[in-house]
GROMACS .gro file of C-alpha atoms in nm:
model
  176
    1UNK     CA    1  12.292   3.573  -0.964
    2UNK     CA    2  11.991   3.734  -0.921
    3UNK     CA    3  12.035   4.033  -1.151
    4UNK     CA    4  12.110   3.818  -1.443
    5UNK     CA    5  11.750   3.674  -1.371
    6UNK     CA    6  11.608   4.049  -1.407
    7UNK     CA    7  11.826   4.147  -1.697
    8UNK     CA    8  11.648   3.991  -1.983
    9UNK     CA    9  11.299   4.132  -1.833
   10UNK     CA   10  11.417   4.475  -1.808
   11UNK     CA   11  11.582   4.427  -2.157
   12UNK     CA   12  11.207   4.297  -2.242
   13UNK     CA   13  11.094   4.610  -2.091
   14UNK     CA   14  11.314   4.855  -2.297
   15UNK     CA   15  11.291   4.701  -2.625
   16UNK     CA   16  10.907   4.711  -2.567
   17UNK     CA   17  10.925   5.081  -2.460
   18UNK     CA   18  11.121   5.172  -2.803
   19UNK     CA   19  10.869   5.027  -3.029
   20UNK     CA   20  10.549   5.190  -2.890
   21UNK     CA   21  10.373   5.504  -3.012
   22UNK     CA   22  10.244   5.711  -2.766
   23UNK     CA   23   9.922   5.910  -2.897
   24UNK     CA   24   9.681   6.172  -2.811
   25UNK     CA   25   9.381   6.348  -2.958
   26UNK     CA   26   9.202   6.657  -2.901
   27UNK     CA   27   8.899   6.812  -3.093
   28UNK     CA   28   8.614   7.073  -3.087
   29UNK     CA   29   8.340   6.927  -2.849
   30UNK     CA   30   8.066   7.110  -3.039
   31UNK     CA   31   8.121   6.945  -3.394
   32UNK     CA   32   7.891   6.634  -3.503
   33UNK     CA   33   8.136   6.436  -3.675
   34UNK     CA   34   7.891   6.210  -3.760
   35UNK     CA   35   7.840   6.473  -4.058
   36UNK     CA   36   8.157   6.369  -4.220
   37UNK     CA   37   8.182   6.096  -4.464
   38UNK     CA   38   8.442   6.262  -4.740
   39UNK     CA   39   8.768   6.402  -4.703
   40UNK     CA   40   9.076   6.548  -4.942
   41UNK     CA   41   9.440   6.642  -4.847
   42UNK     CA   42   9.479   7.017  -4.759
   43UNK     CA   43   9.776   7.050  -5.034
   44UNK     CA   44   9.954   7.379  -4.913
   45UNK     CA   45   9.959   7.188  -4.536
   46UNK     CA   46  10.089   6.835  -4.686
   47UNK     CA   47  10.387   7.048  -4.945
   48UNK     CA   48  10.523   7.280  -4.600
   49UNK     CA   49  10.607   6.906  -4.463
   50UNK     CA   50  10.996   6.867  -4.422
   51UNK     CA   51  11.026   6.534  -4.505
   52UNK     CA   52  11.072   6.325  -4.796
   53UNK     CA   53  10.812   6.296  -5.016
   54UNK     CA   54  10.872   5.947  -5.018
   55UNK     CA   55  10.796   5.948  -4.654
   56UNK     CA   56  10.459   6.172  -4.742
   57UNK     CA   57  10.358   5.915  -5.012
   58UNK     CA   58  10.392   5.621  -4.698
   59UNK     CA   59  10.190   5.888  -4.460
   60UNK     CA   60   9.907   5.986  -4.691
   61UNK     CA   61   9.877   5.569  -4.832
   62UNK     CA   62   9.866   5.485  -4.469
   63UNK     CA   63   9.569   5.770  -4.401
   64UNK     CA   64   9.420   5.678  -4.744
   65UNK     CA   65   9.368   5.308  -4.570
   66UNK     CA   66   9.268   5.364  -4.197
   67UNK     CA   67   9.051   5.697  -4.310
   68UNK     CA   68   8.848   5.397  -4.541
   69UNK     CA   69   8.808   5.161  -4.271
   70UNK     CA   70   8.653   5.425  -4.095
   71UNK     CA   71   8.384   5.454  -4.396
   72UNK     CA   72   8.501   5.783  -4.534
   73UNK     CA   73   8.609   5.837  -4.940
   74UNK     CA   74   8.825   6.098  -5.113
   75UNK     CA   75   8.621   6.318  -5.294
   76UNK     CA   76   8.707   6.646  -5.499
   77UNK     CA   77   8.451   6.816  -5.317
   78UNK     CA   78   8.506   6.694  -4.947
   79UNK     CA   79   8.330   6.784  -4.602
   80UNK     CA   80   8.672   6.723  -4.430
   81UNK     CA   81   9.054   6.824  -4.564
   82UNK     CA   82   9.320   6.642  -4.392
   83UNK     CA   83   9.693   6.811  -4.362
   84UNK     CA   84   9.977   6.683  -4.117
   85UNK     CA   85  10.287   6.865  -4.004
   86UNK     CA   86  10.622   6.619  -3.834
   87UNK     CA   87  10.864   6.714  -3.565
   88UNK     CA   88  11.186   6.499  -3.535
   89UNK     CA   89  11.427   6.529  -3.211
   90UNK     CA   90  11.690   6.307  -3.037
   91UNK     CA   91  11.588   6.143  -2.725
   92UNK     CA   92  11.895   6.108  -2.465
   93UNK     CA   93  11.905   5.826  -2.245
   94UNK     CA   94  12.169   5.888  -1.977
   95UNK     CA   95  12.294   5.569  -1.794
   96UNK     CA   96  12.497   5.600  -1.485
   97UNK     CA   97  12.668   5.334  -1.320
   98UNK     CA   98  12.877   5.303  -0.997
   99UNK     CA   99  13.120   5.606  -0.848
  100UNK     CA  100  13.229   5.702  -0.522
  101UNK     CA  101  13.134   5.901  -0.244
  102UNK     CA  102  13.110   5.920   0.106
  103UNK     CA  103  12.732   5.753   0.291
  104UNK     CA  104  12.653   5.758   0.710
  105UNK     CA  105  12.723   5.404   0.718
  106UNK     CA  106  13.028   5.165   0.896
  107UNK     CA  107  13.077   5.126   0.502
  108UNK     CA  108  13.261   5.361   0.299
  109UNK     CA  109  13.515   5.410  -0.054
  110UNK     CA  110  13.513   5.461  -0.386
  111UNK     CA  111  13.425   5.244  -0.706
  112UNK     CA  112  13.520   5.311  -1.064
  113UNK     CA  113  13.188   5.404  -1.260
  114UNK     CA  114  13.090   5.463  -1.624
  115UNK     CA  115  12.844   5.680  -1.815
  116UNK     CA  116  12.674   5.588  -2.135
  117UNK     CA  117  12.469   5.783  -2.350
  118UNK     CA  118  12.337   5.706  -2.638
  119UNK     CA  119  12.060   5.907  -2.856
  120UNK     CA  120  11.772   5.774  -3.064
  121UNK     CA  121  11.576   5.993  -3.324
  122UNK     CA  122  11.212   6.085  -3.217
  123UNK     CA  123  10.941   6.202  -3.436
  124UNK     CA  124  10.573   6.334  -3.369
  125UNK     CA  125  10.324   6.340  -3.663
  126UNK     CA  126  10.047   6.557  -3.622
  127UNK     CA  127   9.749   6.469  -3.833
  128UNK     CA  128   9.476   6.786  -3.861
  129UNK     CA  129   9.138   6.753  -3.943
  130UNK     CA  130   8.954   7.088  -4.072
  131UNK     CA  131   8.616   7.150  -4.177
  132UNK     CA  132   8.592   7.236  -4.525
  133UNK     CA  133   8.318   7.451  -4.534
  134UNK     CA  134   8.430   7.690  -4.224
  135UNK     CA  135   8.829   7.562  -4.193
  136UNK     CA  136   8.797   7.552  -3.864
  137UNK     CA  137   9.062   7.253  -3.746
  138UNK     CA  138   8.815   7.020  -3.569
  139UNK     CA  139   9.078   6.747  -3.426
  140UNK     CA  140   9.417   6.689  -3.419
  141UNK     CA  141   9.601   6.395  -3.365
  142UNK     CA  142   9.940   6.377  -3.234
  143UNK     CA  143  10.181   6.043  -3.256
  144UNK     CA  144  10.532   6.049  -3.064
  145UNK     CA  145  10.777   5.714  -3.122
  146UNK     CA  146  11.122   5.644  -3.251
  147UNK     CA  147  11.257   5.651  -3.613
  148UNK     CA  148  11.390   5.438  -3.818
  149UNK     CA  149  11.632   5.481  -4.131
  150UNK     CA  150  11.577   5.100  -4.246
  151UNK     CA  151  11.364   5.101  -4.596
  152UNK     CA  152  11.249   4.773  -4.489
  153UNK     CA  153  11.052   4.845  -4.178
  154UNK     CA  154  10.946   5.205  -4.247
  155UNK     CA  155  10.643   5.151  -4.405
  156UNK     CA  156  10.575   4.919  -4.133
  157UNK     CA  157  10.646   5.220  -3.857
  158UNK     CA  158  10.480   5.457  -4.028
  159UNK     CA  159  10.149   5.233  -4.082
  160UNK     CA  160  10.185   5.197  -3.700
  161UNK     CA  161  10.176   5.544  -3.621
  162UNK     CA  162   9.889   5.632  -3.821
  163UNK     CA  163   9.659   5.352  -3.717
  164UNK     CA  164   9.752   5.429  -3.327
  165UNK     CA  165   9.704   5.816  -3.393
  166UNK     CA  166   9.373   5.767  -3.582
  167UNK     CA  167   9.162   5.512  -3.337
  168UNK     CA  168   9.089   5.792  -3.193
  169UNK     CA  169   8.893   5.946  -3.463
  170UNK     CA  170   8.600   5.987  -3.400
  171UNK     CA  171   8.603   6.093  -3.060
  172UNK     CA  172   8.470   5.841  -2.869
  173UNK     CA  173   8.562   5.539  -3.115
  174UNK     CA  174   8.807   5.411  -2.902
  175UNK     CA  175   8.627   5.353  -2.592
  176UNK     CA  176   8.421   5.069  -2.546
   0.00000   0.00000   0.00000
């Protein structure tokens, strides 16, 4: 009785696990990014993508829109250049339950068990930031979540990774 109290929590728990992005940032402490206000996409970086380019067109819209709530423009002759680079994997989750085996207790026998696995694609986006004057890559952000093959919400997901990857341009932004 008690478990079926706890199942829809931990169900609460898992589907809330599966729809986060986990993020992180790292940069060159010695750069003023204050000095940036324009940026362009670094072309050869965004073409090496493997991915489609409808996918790139959602990636580089959703950039496009955080990058100008962040009060920076396109320009043809930028301070900044932008490329990103994507990994995709499977996760494997592994469930166990029950078996049989022998414990120190008064208490002892076997149990039938089962073991489920199921996979779920995983993709990182990595979203560089170079100086355009030295190309020196000045941050990097990095954005790990699950996929999704439905046309309906991947705009949605990718918007999501991009705005969680970039509040952490500049450094600092995001703490308050």
């Amino acid at each position: 009785m008690k478990t079926t109290k706890f199942l829809p929590i931990l169900l609460l728990f898992v589907l809330a696990s599966c729809s986060s992005v986990s993020v992180n940032s790292d940069y060159d402490k010695k750069v003023d990014f204050t000095q940036f206000k324009t940026y362009a996409y670094l072309k050869n970086g965004v073409d090496k993508v493997q991915i489609s380019d409808l996918d790139k067109k959602r990636i580089l819209r959703s950039i496009d829109e955080v990058m100008a709530t962040k009060g920076l423009t396109k320009s043809e002759s930028p301070d900044m250049l932008v490329s990103i680079f994507t990994k995709e994997s499977e996760r494997l989750d592994v469930y166990n339950q029950g078996g049989f085996g022998w414990n120190w207790s008064p208490y002892w026998g076997m149990g039938i068990g089962y073991t489920n696995v199921s996979s779920t694609p995983e993709g990182t986006l990595y979203i560089d930031l170079i100086d355009a004057k030295s190309k020196e890559l000045i941050w990097q952000g990095e954005g790990t979540g699950y996929l999704t093959k439905d046309r309906e919400k991947k705009d949605e997901r990718i918007k999501e990774f991009v705005a969680k990857i970039l509040t952490q341009y500049p450094p600092g932004s995001n703490k308050k």
